[in-house]
Coordinates of C-alpha atoms and ligand atoms in Angstrom, one line a residue:
X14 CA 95.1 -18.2 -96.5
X15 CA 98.3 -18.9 -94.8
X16 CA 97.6 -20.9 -91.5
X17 CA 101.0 -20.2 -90.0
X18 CA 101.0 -17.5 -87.2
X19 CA 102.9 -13.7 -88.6
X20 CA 105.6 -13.6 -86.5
X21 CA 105.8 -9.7 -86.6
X22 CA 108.8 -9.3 -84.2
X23 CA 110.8 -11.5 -86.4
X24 CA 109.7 -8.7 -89.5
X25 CA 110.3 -5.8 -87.3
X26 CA 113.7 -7.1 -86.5
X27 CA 115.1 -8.2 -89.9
X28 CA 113.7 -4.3 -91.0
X29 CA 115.8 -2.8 -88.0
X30 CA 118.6 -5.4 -88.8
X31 CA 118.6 -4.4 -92.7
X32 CA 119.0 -1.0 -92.0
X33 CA 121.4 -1.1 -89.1
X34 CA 123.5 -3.1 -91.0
X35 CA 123.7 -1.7 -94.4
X36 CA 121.7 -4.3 -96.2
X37 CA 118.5 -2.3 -97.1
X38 CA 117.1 1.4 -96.9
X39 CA 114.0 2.6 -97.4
X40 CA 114.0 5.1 -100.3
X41 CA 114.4 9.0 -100.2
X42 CA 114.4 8.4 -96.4
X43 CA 115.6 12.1 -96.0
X44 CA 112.6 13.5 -98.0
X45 CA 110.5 11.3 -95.6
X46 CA 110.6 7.8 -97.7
X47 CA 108.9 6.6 -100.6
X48 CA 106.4 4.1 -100.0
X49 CA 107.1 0.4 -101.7
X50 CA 110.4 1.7 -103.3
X51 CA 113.7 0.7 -101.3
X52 CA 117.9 0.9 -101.7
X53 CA 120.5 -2.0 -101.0
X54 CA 122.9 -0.2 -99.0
X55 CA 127.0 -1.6 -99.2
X56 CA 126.2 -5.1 -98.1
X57 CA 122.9 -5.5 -99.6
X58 CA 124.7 -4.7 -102.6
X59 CA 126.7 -7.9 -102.5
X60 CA 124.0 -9.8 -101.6
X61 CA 122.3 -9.2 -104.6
X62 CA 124.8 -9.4 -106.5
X63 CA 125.7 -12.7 -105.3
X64 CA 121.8 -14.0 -105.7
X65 CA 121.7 -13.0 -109.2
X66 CA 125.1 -14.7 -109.9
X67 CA 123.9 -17.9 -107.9
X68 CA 120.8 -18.0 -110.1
X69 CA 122.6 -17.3 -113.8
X70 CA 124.9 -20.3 -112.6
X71 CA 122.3 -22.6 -112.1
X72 CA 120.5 -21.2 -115.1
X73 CA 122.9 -20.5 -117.9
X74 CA 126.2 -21.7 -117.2
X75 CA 125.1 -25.0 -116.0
X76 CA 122.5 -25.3 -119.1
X77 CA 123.9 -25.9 -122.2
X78 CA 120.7 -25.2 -123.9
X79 CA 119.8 -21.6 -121.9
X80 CA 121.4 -18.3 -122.8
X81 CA 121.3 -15.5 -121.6
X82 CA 119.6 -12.1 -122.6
X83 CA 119.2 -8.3 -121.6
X84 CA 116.3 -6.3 -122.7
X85 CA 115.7 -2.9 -122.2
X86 CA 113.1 -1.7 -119.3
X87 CA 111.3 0.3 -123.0
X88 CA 109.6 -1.4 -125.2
X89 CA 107.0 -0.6 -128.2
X90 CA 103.7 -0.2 -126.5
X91 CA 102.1 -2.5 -128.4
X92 CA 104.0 -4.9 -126.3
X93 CA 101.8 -4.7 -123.2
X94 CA 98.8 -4.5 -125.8
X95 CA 99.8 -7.9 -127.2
X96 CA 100.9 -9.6 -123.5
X97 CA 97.5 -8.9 -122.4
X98 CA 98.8 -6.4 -119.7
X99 CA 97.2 -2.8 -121.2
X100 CA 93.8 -4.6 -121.2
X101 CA 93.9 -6.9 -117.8
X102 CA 96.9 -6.4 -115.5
X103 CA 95.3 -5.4 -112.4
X104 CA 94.7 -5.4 -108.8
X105 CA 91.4 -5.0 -107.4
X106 CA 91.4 -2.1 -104.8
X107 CA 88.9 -0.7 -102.7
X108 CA 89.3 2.4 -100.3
X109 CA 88.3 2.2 -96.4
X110 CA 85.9 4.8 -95.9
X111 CA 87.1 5.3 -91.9
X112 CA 90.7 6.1 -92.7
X113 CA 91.1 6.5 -96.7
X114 CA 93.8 4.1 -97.0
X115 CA 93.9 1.9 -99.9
X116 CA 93.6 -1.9 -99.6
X117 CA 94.2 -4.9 -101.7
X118 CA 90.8 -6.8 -101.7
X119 CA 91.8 -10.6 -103.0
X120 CA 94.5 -10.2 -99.8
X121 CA 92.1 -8.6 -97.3
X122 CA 90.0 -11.6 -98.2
X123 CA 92.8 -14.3 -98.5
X124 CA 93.6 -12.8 -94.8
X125 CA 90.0 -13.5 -93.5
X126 CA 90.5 -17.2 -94.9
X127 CA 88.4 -16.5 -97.8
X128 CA 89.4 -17.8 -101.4
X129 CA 90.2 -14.7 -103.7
X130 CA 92.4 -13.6 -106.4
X131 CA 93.5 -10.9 -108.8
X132 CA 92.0 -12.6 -111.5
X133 CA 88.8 -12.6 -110.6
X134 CA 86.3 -10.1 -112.2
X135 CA 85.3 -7.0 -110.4
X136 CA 81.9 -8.2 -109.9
X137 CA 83.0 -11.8 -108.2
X138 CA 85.4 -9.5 -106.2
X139 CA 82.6 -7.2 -105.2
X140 CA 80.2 -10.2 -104.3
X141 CA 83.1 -11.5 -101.9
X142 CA 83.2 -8.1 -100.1
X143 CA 80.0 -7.7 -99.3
X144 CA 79.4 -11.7 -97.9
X145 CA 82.1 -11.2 -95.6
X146 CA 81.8 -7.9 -94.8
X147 CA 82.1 -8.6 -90.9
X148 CA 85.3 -10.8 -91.3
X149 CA 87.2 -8.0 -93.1
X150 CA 89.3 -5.6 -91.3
X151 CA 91.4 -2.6 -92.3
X152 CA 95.2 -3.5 -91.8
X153 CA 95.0 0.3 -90.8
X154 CA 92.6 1.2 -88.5
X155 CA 90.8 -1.7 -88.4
X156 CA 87.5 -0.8 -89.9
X157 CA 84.8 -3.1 -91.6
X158 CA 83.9 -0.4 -94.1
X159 CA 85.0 0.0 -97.6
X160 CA 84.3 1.4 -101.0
X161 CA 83.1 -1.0 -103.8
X162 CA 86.5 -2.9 -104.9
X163 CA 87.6 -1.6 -108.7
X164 CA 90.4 -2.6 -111.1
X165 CA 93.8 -0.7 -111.3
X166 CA 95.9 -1.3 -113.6
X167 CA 99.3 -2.4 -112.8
X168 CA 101.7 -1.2 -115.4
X169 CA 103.9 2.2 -114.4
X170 CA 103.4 4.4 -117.7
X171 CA 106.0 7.1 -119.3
X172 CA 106.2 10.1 -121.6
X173 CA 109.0 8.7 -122.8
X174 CA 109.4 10.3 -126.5
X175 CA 105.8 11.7 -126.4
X176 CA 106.2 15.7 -125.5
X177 CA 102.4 16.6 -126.1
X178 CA 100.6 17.3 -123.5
X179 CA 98.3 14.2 -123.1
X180 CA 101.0 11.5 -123.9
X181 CA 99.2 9.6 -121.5
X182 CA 96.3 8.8 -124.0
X183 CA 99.3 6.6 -125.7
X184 CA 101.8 5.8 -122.8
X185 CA 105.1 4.2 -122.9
X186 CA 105.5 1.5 -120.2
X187 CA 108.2 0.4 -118.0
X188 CA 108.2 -3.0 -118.1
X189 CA 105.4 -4.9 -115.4
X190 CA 107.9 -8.1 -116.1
X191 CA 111.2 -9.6 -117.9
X192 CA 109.9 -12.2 -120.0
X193 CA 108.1 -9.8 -122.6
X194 CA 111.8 -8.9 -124.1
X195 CA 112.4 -12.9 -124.1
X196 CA 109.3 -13.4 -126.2
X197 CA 110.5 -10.4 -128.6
X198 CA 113.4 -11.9 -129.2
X199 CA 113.0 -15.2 -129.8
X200 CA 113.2 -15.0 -133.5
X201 CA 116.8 -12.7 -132.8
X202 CA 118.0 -15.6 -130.6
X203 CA 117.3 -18.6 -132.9
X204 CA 118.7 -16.5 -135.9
X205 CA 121.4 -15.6 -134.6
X206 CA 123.1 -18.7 -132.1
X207 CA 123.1 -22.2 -133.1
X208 CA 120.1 -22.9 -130.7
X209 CA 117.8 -25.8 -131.2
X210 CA 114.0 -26.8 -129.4
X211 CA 114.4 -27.1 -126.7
X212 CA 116.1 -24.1 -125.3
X213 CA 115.7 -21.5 -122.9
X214 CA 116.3 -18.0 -122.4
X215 CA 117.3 -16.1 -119.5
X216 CA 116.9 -12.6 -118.2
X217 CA 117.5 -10.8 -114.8
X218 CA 116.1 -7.2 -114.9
X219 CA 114.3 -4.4 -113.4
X220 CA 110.3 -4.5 -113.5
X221 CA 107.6 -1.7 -112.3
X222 CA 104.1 -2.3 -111.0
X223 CA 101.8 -0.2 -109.1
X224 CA 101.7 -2.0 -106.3
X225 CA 99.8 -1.3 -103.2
X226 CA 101.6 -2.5 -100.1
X227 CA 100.5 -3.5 -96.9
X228 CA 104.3 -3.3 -94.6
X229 CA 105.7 -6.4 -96.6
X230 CA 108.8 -4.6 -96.7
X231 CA 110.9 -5.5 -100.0
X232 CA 108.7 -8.6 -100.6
X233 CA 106.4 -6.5 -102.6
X234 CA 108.3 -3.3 -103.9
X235 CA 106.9 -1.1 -107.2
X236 CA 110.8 -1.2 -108.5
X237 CA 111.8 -5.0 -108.5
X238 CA 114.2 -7.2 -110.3
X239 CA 113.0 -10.6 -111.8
X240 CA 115.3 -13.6 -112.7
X241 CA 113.0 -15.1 -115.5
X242 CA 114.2 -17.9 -117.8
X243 CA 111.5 -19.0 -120.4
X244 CA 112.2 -22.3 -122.0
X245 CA 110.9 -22.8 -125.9
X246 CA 109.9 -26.3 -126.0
X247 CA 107.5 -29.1 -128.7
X248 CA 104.2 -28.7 -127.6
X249 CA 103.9 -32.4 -126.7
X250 CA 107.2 -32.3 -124.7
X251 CA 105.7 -29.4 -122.6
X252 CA 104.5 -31.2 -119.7
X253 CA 107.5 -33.1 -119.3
X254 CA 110.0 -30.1 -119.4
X255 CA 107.4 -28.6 -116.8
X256 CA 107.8 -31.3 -114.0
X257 CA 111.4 -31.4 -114.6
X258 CA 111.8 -27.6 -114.2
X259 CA 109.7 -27.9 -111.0
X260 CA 112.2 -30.8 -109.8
X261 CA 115.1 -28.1 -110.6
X262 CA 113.5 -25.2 -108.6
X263 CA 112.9 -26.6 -105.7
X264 CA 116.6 -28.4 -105.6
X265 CA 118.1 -24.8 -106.2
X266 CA 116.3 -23.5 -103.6
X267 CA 117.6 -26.1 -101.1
X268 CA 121.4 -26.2 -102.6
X269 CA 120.9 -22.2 -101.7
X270 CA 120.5 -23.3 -98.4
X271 CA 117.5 -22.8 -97.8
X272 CA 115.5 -24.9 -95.0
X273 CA 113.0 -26.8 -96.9
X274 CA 110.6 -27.4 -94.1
X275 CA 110.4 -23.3 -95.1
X276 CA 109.6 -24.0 -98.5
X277 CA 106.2 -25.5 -99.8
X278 CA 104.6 -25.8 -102.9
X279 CA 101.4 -24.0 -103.8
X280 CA 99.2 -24.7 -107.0
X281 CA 97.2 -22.0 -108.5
X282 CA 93.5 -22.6 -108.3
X283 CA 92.6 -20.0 -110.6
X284 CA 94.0 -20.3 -113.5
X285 CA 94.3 -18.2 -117.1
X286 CA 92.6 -19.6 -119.6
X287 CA 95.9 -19.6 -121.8
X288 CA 97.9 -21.4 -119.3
X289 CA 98.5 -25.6 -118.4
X290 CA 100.1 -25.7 -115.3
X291 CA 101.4 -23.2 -113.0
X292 CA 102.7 -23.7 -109.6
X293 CA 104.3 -22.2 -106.5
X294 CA 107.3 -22.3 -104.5
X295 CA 106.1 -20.3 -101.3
X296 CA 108.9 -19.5 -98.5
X297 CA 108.1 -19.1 -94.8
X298 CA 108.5 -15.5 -94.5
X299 CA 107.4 -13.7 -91.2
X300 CA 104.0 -12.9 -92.2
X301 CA 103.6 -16.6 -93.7
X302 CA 103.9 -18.4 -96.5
X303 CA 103.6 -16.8 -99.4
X304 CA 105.2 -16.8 -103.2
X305 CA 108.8 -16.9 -103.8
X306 CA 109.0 -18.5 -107.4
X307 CA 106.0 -18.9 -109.7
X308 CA 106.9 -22.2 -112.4
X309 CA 104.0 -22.0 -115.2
X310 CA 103.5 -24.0 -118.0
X311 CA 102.2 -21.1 -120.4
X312 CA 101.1 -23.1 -123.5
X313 CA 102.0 -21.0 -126.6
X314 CA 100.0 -17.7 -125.8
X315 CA 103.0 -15.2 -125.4
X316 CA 104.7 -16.5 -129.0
X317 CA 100.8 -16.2 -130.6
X318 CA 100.0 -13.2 -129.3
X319 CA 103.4 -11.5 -130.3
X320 CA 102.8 -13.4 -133.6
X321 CA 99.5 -12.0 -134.2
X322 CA 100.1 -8.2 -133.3
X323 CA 103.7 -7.7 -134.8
X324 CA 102.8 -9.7 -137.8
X325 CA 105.7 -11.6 -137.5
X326 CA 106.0 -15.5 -137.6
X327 CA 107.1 -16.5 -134.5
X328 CA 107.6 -20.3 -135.2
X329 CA 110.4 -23.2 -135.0
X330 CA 111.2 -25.5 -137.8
X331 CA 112.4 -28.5 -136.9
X332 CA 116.2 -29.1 -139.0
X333 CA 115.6 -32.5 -139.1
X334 CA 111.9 -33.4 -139.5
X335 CA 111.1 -30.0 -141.3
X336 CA 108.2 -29.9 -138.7
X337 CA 107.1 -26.1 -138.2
X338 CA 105.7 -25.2 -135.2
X339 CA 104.9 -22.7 -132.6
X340 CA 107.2 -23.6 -129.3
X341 CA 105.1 -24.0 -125.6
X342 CA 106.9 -22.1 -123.1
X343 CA 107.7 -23.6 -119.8
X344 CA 108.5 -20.0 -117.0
X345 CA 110.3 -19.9 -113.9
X346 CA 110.0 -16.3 -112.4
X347 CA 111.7 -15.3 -109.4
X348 CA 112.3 -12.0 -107.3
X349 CA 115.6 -11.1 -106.8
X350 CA 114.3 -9.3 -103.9
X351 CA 112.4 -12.0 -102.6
X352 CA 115.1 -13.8 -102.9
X353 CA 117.3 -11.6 -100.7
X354 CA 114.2 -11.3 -98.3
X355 CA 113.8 -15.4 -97.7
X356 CA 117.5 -16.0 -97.8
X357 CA 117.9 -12.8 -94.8
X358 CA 115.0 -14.7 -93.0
X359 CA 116.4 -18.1 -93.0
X360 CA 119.8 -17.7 -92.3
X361 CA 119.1 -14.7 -89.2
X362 CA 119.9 -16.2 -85.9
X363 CA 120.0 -14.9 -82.8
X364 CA 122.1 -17.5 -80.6
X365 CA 122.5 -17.5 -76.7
X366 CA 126.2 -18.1 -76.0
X367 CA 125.5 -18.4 -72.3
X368 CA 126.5 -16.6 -69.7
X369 CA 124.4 -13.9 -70.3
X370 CA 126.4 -13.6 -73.9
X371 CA 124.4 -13.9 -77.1
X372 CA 125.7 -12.6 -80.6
X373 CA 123.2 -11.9 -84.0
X374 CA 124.9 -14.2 -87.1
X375 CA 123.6 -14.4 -90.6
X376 CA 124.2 -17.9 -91.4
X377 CA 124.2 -17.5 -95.3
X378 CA 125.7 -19.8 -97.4
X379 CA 129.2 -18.9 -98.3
X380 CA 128.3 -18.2 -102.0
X381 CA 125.8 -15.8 -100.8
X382 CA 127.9 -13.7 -98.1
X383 CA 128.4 -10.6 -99.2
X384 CA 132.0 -10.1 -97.4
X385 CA 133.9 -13.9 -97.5
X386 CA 136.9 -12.8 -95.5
X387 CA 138.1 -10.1 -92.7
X388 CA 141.5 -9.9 -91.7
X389 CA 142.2 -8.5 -88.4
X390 CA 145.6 -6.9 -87.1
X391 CA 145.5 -7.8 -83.5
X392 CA 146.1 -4.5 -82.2
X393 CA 145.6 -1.7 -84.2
X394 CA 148.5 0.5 -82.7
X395 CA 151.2 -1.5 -83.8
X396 CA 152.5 -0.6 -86.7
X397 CA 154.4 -4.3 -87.5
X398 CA 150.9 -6.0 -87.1
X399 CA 148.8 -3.5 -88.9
X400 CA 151.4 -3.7 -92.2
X401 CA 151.1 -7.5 -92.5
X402 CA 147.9 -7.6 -92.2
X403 CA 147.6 -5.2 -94.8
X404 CA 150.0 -7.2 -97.0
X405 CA 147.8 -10.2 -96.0
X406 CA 144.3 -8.2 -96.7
X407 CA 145.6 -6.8 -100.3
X408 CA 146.6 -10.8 -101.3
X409 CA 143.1 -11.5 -100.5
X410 CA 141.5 -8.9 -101.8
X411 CA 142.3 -10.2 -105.5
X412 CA 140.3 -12.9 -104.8
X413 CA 137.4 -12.4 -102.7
X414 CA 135.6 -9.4 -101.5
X415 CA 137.3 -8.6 -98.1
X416 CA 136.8 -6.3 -95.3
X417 CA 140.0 -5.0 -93.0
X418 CA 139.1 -4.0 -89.5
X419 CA 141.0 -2.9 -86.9
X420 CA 138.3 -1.3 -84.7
X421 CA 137.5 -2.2 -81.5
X422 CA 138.8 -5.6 -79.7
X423 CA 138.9 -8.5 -81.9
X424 CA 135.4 -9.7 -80.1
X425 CA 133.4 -6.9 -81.2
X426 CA 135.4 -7.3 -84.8
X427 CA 134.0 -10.9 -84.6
X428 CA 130.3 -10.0 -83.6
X429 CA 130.5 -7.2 -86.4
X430 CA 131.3 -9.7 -88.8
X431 CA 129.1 -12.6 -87.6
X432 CA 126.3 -10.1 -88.3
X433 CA 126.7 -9.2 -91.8
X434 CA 127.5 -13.2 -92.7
X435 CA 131.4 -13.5 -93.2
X436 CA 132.6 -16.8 -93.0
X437 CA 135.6 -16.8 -92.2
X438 CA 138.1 -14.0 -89.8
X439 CA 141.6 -13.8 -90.2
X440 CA 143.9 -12.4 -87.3
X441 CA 147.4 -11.8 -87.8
X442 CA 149.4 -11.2 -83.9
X443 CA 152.9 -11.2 -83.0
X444 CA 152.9 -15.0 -83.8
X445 CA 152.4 -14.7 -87.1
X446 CA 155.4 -11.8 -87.3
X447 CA 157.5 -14.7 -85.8
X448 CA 156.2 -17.8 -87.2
X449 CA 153.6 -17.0 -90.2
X450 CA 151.1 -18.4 -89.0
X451 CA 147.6 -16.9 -88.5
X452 CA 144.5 -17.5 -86.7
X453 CA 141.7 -18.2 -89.0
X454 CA 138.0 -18.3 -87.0
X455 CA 135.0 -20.0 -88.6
X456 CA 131.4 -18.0 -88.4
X457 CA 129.8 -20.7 -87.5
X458 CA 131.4 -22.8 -85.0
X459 CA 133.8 -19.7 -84.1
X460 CA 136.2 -22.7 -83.6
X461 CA 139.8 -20.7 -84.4
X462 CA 142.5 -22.8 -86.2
X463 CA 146.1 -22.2 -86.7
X464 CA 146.8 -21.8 -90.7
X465 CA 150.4 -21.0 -91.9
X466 CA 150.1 -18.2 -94.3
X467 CA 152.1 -20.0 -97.0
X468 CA 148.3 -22.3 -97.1
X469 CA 146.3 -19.6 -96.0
X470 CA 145.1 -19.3 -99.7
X471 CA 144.2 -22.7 -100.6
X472 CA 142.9 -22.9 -97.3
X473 CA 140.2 -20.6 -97.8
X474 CA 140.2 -21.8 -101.7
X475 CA 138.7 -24.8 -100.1
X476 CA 136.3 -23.7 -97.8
X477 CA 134.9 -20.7 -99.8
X478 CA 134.3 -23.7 -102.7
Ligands
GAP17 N1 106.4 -13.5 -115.9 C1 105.6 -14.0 -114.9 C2 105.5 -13.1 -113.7 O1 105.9 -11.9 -113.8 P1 104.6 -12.9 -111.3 O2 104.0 -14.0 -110.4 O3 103.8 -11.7 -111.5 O4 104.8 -13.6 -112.7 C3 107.1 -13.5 -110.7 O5 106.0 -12.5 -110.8 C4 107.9 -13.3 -109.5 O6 108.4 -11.9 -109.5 C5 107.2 -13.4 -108.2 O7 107.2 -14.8 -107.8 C6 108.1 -12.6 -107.2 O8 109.3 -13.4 -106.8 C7 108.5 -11.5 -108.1 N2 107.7 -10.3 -107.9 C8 106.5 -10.1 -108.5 N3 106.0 -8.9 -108.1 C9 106.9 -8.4 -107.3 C10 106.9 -7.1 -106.5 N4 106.0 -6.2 -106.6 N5 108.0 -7.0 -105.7 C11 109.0 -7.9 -105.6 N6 109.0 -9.0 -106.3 C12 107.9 -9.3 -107.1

């Protein structure tokens, strides 16, 4: 259980926040939502976009021996038979009998301090409930009363190509994770690029699960994206490539900017019985620590099992030693969205600018902000301003994304901006008509400088590095 204290104001506000500002909705809000399933609105958008592109860099393009990879969300059923999911993907859940709501045993226990997971078998599940009984609460309404606990499967099943009427005796699946298609593809890959042991492949995709949710907001949605990379490696080199890969997670995580006193590492005591090693990264969200990044040393179980349903080898020979053998895969798995839900928590600030001034700023790195420049005419009723700042706006615009605003006093411009993360504000006045030079004003410091617009790019070239 996590020991920090929830901080649910913090939750409540970066919900409000999300919304306010464009960064996430719930879904089918006008048809009254859609529990666990949200949108990224405009700026959400970006920063999505930018997270995946941070990770694929740090993955792929600065790996020589990863590519990358996209799957499709279908795959042949016997998939999920072989990847262990049809037969034991699931979450114990147990019903409260006061209000009817549905509830996430191993978490109400893990809540009440007691050690519990979803592997555990229903019975050791249903032996926890009863001994703590009286520590157990409803997140509802509260109540110490609930029905037996029972396996549900997680996987979201389809019709897809099946038009009789029970297709659900033999479903089609939408993918519970990314790394299956890695695993199916590993003979495509070697055949076809000049690959060699060790080497990785890397996938960002959509993934379903049944989830039940207790208000986590987008830290546990039933539509997600992953950012899996599985690396093929010799069986004896497996450990090895394992701690190294934990080294290299954590380091992303603090050259994203994240604060690492948020960031601790969490070893699973429960492990399955196919896997080495697997660790961790938890972030401080609001309601505690809790898992960002899961790093698992998977021994060769996924290339096996594929092996032995398809029929298929799924081995590596060795060009140099003739050695055959079946690669051990070393995982790192992250959540786009849980990504986007630590980075929004550790870079939202509230800051008291005295005198009874304060102003909200999202303090995200410059990679991650979803807008990296807004260029400001000072006043937006004359016309001379308002066309070079235009002219000055479409320049930019070829090279970053860029908002033009001319709403409002350039204060509120500034607060508007600080909010949704933009580094850096550019305001064109009647100087600049005369002199051509502009006022550039950094997020952070909100120190303004004077920057002649024959520098202005390589200006921001620089700071947007
Ligand atoms: N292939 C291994 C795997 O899928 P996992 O721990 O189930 O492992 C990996 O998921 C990561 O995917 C998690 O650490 C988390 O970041 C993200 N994730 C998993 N379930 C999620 C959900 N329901 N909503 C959002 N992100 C989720």
């Amino acid at each position: 259980m996590s020991e920090e204290k929830k901080d649910d104001k913090l939750m409540e506000k970066i919900v409000s926040f999300a919304k306010r500002r464009g960064f996430v909705f719930g879904s089918s809000e006008i048809y009254g939502g859609f529990a666990a399933v949200y949108d990224f609105g405009p700026y959400g958008t970006e920063l999505a976009k930018n997270i995946r592109e941070a990770w694929w860099k740090a993955m792929v393009q600065e790996n020589d021996n990863i590519v990358g990879l996209d799957s499709s969300i279908f795959m042949h059923p016997k998939v999920w038979e072989a990847s262990g999911h049809v037969g034991g993907f699931s979450d114990p859940l147990s019903e409260c009998k006061q209000c009817h709501s549905r509830v996430r045993v191993d978490h109400l226990l893990e809540d009440a301090g007691v050690f519990a997971d979803e592997k555990m078998t229903e019975e050791e599940i249903n032996i926890l409930l009863v001994e703590n009984k009286e520590k157990l609460r409803c997140p509802k309404c509260g109540s110490s009363d609930f029905s037996e606990s029972k396996n549900f499967n997680l996987l979201v099943q389809s019709n897809l190509g099946n038009f009789t009427g029970d297709w659900d005796k033999e479903p089609t699946y939408l993918r519970g994770e990314t790394c299956q298609g890695i695993y199916i593809n590993f003979k495509n890959v070697m055949d076809s690029t000049r690959v060699k042991v060790p080497f990785g492949i890397a996938q960002v995709g959509k993934a379903f699960r049944n989830e039940i949710t207790a208000r986590q907001f987008i830290f546990r949605k039933r539509e997600f994206e992953q950012m899996e990379m599985q690396m093929f490696v010799h069986p004896d080199d497996a450990m090895e490539m394992y701690e190294q890969w934990r080294e290299k997670r954590w380091q992303y995580y603090l050259d994203l900017g994240i604060k690492e006193e948020n960031l601790k590492w969490h070893e699973h005591e429960n492990l399955v019985f196919y896997a080495k090693a697997a660790w961790d990264i938890e972030y401080k969200f609001p309601f505690g620590f809790k898992e960002l990044e899961g790093v698992h040393a998977r021994g060769d179980y996924d290339l096996t099992q594929h092996a032995k349903h398809s029929g298929k080898k799924l081995e590596y020979r060795n060009p140099q030693t003739n050695e055959v053998f079946v690669p051990h895969v070393v995982e790192t798995s992250v959540g786009v969205d849980r990504t986007f839900l630590a980075v929004l928590t550790d870079s939202y600030v509230e800051e008291d600018l005295g005198e009874g001034k304060s102003r909200t700023v999202l303090k995200l790195p410059v990679n991650l902000a979803p807008v990296k420049v807004a260029v400001f005419p000072l006043m937006k009723n004359k016309p001379e301003l308002v066309a070079k700042a235009r002219e000055v706006f479409d320049e930019l615009k070829m090279q970053y994304m860029c908002e033009f605003d001319d709403n409002g006093n350039v204060g509120k411009r500034y607060r508007r901006q600080d909010e949704i993360g933009t580094p850096y504000c550019v305001t064109i006045d009647f100087n600049t008509l005369e002199t051509g030079i502009v006022t550039v004003r950094n997020r952070d410091t909100m120190e303004q400088e004077n920057v002649n617009l024959e520098n202005l790019q390589k200006y921001l070239a620089d700071k947007l590095k």
